[in-house]
Short mmCIF file of C-alpha atoms in Angstrom, two decimals:
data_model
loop_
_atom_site.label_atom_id
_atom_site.label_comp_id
_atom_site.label_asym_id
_atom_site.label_seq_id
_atom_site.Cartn_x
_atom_site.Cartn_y
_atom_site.Cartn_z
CA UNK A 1 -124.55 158.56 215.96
CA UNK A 2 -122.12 156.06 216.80
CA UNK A 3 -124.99 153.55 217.65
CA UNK A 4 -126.43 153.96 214.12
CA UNK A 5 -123.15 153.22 212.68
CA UNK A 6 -122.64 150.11 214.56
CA UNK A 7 -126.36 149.28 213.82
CA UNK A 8 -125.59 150.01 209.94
CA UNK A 9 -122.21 147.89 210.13
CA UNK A 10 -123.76 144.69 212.06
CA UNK A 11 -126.61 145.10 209.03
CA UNK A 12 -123.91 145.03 206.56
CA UNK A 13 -122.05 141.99 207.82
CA UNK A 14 -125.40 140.33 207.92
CA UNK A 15 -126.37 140.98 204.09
CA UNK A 16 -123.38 139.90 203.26
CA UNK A 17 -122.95 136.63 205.33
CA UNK A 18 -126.78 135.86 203.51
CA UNK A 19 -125.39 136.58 199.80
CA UNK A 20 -123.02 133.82 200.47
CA UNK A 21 -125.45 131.38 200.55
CA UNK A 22 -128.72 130.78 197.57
CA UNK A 23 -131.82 129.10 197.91
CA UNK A 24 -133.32 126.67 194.52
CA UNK A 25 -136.85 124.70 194.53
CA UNK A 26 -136.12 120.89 192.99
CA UNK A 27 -138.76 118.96 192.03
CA UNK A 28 -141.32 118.57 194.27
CA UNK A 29 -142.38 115.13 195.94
CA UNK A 30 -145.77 113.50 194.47
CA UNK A 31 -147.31 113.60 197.87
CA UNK A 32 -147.08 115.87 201.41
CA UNK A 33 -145.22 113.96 203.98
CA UNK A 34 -143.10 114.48 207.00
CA UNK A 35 -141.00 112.53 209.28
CA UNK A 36 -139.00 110.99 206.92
CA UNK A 37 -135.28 110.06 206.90
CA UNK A 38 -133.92 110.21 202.90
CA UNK A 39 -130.77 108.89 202.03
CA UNK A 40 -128.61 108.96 198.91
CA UNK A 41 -127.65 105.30 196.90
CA UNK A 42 -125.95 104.69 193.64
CA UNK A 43 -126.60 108.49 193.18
CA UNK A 44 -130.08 108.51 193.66
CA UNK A 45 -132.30 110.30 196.59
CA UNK A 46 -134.58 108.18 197.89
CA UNK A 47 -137.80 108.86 200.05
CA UNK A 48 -139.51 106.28 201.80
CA UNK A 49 -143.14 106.18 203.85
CA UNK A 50 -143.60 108.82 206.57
CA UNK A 51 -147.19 110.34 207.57
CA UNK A 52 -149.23 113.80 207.22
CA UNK A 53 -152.65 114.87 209.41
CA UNK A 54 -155.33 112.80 208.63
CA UNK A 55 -159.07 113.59 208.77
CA UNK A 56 -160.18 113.31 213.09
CA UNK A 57 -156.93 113.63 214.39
CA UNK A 58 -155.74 110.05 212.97
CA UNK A 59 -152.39 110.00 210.88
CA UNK A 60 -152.06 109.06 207.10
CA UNK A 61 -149.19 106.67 207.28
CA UNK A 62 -147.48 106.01 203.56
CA UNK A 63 -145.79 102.96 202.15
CA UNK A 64 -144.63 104.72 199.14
CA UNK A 65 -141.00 104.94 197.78
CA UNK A 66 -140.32 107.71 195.58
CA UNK A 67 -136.70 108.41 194.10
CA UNK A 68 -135.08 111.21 192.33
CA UNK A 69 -132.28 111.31 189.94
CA UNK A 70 -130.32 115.03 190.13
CA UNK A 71 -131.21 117.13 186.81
CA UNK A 72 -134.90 114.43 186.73
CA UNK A 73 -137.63 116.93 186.30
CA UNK A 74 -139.82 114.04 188.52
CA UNK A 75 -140.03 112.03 191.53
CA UNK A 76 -140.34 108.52 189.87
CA UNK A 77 -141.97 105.48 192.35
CA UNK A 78 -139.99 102.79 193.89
CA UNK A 79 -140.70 99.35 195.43
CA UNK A 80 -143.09 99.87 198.20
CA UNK A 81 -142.45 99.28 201.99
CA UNK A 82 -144.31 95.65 203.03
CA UNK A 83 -145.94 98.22 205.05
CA UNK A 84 -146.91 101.62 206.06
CA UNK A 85 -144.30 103.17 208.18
CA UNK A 86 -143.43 106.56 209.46
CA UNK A 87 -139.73 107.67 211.36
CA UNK A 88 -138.12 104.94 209.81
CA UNK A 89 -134.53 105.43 208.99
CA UNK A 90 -133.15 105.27 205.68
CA UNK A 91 -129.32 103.91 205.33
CA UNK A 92 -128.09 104.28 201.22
CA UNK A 93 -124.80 102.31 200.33
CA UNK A 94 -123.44 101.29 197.02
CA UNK A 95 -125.56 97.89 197.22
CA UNK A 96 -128.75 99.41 197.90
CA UNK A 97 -130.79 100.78 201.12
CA UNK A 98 -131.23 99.19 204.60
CA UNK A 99 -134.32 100.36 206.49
CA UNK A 100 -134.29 100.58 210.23
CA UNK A 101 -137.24 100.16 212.66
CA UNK A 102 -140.06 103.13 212.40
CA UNK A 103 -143.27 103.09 213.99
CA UNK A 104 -146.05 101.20 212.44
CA UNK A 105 -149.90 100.94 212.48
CA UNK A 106 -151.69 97.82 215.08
CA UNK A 107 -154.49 96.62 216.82
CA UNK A 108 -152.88 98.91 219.45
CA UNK A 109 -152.32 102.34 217.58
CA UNK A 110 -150.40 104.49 214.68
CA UNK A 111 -147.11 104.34 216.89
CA UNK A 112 -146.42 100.76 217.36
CA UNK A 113 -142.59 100.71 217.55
CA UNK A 114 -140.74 97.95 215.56
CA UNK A 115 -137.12 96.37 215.71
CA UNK A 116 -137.70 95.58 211.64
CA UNK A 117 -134.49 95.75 209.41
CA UNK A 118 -134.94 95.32 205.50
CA UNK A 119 -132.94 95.58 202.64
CA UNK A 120 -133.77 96.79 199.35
CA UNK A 121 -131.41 96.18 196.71
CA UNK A 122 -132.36 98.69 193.97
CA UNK A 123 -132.58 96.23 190.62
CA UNK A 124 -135.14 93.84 192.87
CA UNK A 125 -138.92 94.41 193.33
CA UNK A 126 -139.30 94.06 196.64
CA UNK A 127 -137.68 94.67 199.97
CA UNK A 128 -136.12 91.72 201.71
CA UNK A 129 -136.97 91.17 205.54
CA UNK A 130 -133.74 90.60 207.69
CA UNK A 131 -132.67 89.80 211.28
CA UNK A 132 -134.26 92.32 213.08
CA UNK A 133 -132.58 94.79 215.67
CA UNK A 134 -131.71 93.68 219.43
CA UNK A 135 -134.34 96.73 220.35
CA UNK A 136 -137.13 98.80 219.18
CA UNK A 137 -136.45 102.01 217.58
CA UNK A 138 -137.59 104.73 215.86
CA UNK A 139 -137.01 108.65 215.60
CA UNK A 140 -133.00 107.79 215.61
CA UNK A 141 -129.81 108.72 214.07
CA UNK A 142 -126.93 106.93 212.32
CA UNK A 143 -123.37 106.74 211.04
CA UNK A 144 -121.98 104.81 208.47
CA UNK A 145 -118.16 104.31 209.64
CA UNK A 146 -115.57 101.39 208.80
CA UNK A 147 -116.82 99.21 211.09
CA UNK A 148 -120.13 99.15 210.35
CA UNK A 149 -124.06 101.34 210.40
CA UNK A 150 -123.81 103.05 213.88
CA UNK A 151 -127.08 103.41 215.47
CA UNK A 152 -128.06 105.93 218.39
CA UNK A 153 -130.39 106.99 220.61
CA UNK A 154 -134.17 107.44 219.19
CA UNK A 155 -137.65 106.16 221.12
CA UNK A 156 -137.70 102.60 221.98
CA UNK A 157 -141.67 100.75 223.33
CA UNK A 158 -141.66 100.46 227.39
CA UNK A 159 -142.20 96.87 228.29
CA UNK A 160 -145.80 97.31 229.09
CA UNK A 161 -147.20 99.35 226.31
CA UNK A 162 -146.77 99.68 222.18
CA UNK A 163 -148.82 101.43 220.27
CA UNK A 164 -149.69 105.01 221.34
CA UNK A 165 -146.87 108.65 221.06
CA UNK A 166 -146.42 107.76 224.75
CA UNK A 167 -145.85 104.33 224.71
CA UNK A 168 -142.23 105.00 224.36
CA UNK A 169 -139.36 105.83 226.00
CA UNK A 170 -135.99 107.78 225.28
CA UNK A 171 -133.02 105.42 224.81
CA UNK A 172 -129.26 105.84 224.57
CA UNK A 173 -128.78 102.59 222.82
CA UNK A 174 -125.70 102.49 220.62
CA UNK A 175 -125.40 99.67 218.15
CA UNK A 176 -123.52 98.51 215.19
CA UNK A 177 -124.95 96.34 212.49
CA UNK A 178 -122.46 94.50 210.24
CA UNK A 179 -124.03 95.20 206.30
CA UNK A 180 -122.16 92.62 205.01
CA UNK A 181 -123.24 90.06 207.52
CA UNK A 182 -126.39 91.47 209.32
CA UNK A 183 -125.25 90.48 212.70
CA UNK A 184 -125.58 93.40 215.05
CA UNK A 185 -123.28 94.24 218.31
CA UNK A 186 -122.87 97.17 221.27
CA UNK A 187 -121.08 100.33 220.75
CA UNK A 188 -120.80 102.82 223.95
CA UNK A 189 -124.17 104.59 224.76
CA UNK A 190 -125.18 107.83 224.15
CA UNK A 191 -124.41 110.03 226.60
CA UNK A 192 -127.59 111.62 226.51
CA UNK A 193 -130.90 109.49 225.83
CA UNK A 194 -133.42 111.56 223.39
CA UNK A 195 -135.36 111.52 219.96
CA UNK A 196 -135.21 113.47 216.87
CA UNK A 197 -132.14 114.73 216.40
CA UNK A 198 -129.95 114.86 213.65
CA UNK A 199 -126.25 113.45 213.15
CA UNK A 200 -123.62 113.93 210.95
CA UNK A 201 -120.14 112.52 209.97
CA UNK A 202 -117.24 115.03 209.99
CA UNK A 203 -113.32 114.28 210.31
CA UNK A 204 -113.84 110.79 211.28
CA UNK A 205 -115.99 112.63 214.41
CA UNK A 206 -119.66 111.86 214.22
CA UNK A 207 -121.85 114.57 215.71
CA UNK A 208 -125.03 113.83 216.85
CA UNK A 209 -127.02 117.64 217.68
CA UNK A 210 -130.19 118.58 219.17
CA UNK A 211 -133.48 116.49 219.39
CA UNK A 212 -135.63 115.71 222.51
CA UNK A 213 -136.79 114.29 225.37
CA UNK A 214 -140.33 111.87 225.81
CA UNK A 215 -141.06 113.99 229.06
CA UNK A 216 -138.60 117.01 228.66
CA UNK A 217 -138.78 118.62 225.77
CA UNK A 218 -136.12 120.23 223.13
CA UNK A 219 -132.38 119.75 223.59
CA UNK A 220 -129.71 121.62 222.33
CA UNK A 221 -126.99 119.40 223.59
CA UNK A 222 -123.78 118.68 221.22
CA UNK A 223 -122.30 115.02 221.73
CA UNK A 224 -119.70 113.57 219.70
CA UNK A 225 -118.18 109.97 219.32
CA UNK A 226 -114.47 109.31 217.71
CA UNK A 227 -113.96 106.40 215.83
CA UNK A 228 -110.48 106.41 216.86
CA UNK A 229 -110.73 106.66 220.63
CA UNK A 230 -114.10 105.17 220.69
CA UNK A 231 -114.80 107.64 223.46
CA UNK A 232 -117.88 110.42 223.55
CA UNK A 233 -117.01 113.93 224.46
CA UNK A 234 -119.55 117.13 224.42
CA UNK A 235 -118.73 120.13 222.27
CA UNK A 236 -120.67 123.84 221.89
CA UNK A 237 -124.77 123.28 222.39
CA UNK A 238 -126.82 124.61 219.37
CA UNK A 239 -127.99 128.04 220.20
CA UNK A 240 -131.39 127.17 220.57
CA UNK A 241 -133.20 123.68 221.87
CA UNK A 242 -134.56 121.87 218.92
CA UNK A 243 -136.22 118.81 218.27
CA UNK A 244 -137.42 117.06 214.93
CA UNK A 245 -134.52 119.17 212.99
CA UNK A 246 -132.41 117.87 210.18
CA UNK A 247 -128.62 118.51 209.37
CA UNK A 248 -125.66 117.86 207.14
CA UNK A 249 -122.11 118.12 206.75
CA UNK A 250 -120.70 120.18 203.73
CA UNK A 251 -117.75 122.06 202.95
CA UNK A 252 -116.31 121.36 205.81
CA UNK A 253 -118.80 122.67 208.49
CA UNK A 254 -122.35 121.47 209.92
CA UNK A 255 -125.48 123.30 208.88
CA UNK A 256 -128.59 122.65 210.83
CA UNK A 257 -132.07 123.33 209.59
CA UNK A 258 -135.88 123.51 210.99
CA UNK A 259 -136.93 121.44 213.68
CA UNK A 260 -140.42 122.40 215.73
CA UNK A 261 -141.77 123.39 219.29
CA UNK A 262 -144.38 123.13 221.32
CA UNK A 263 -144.51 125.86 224.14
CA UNK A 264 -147.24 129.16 223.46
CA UNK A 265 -149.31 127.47 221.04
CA UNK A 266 -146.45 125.53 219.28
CA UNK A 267 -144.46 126.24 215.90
CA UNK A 268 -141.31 125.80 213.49
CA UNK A 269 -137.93 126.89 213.48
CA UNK A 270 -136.61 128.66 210.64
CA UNK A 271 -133.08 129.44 211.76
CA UNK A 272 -129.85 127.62 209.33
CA UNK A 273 -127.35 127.06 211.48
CA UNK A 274 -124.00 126.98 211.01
CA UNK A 275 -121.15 125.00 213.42
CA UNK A 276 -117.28 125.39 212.40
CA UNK A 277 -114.87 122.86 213.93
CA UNK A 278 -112.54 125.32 213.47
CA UNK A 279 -113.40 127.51 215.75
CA UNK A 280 -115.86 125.30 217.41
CA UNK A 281 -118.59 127.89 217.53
CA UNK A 282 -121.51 128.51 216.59
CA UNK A 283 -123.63 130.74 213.60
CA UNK A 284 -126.41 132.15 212.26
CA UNK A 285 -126.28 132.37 208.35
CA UNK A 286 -129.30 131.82 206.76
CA UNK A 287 -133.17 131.51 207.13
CA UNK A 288 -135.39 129.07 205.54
CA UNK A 289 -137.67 130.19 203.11
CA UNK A 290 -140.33 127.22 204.46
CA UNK A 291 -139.33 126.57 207.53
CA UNK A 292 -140.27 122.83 208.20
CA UNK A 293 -139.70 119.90 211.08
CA UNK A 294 -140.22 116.34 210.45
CA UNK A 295 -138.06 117.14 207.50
CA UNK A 296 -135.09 114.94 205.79
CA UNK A 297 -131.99 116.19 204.12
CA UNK A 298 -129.10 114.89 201.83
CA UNK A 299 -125.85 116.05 200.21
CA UNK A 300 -125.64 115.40 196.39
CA UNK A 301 -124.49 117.45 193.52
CA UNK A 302 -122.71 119.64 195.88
CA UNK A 303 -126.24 121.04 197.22
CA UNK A 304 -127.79 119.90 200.63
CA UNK A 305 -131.85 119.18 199.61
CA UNK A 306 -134.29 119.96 202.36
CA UNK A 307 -137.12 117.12 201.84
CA UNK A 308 -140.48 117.50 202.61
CA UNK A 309 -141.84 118.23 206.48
CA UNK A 310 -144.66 120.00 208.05
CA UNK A 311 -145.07 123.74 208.19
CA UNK A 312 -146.85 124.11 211.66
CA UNK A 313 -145.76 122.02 214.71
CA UNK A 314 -147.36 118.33 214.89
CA UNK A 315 -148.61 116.62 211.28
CA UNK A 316 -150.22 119.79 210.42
CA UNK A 317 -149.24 121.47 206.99
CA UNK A 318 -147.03 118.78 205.60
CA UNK A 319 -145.18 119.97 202.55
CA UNK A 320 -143.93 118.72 199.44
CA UNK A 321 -141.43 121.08 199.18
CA UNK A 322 -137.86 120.00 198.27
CA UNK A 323 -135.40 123.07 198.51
CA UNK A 324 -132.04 123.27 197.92
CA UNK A 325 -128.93 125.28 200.31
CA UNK A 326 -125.85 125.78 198.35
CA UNK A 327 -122.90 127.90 199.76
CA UNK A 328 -122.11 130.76 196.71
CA UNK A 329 -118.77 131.68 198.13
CA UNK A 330 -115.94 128.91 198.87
CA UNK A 331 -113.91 129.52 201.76
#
């Protein structure tokens, strides 16, 4: 008996930590793709290139643009990359969107990793080539502090090979590129070198969560870096190792969504987490109703939108789906 009424109490607390939060579709995107890195600018998400399962095995790569206004009932097309691209990040300011590195397609293979930085200011027709990056990068993270875009971690090409998934290794490269003048300089390194993992900015503290390793695998390892002591610590680890994830600050905590594995046959996370900095702990509170990696995420209109991604692990089932996470009850 007394089981059953801890059972029935644990199932109430449950319900009612999912009532707090509601789940909305938004427009969908004109075409599947995954691996993508939106960003907001001049209050407008924008989506650009990425790459879904081709026929024998090879990758579609995009070059498409695609932004959406909130309350638009469509996705409307922006000026194309110079080329296709896929795990290139996306930086919005007020002046327009910078475009970091990304793999692209050569003579040598579909993961050809590039040092390219480009600028698109959104009232010209074309993106404008700058000085590139000291390094090769792709399937990174960033910050946009007062002192600049910080840039972490990611894959960067091993001197001998670029070209093929393996041709890459895992960097803890931290750099700092000037907007204003596009000169770039060195930041302390990531403690931890890995790919695909997601970062956020919160009380001047950015967190960068999750992701993985070339060789090893999923992380769940929690690093932060303070802008005011210029220092990295390590805080709580995510409850579960997960690579290829997405997350956002809002309201004053860090929600973490999807990501993918690759262990008994391979699959997706659908687990929202929840870190407070409060407490500095972590939470289950919600589950996705598509649970997608490879997907992107912003925060506009007081909503966090869950962009695009891939159903099964690898480019296999990449969605169009754009969802939207909104917290019903303010703490």
């Amino acid at each position: 008996m007394k089981s059953a009424l801890v059972a029935a109490i644990l199932l109430t607390i449950s319900a009612a930590a999912a009532s707090d939060y509601r789940w909305s579709l938004a427009p969908s995107l004109p075409v599947p793709v995954q691996e993508i890195y939106p960003t907001v600018s001049q209050q407008q998400i924008i989506v650009a290139g990425g790459l879904r399962a081709g026929k024998g095995n090879l990758l579609e790569i995009d070059d498409r643009v695609w932004r959406l206004s909130p309350g638009a009932a469509h996705w409307q097309p922006a000026p194309a990359l110079p080329e296709r691209r896929h795990h290139a990040l996306l930086v919005g300011t007020d002046k327009g969107v910078w475009s970091l590195g990304g793999f692209i397609e050569s003579d040598t293979g579909q993961w050809t990793n590039t040092s390219t930085v480009m600028f698109l200011d959104q009232d010209s027709e074309s993106w404008q080539l700058k000085e590139p990056m000291p390094v090769t990068l792709s399937e990174t993270v960033y910050a946009h502090l007062s002192d600049g875009i910080h840039v972490a971690g990611g894959r960067s090409a091993t001197k001998q090979k670029n070209g093929q998934w393996l041709d890459s290794k895992d960097t803890n490269w931290h750099g700092v590129l000037n907007p204003d003048t596009g000169i770039w300089s060195t930041a302390p390194v990531l403690p931890t070198p890995r790919n695909s993992a997601c970062s956020v900015v919160l009380d001047a503290q950015w967190h960068v969560i999750g992701g993985r390793t070339v060789e090893g695998g999923n992380l769940a390892i929690h690093e932060v870096f303070s802008t005011e002591t210029r220092k990295w610590k390590t805080l709580a680890p995510l409850p579960k190792a997960q690579g290829g994830l997405t997350c956002q600050a809002y309201q004053g905590d860090i929600y973490v969504f999807g990501g993918e594995y690759f262990t008994d046959g391979g699959g997706v996370y659908h687990d929202v987490w929840r870190y407070s900095p409060r407490k500095r702990t972590w939470s289950s509170v919600s589950t996705m109703p598509v649970p997608r990696h490879g997907l992107g995420s912003v925060v506009l209109d007081n909503k966090i939108w869950l962009i695009g991604g891939a159903a099964k692990a690898g480019a296999r089932d990449t969605k169009t789906t754009v969802s939207q996470f909104q917290r019903a009850i303010h703490r």
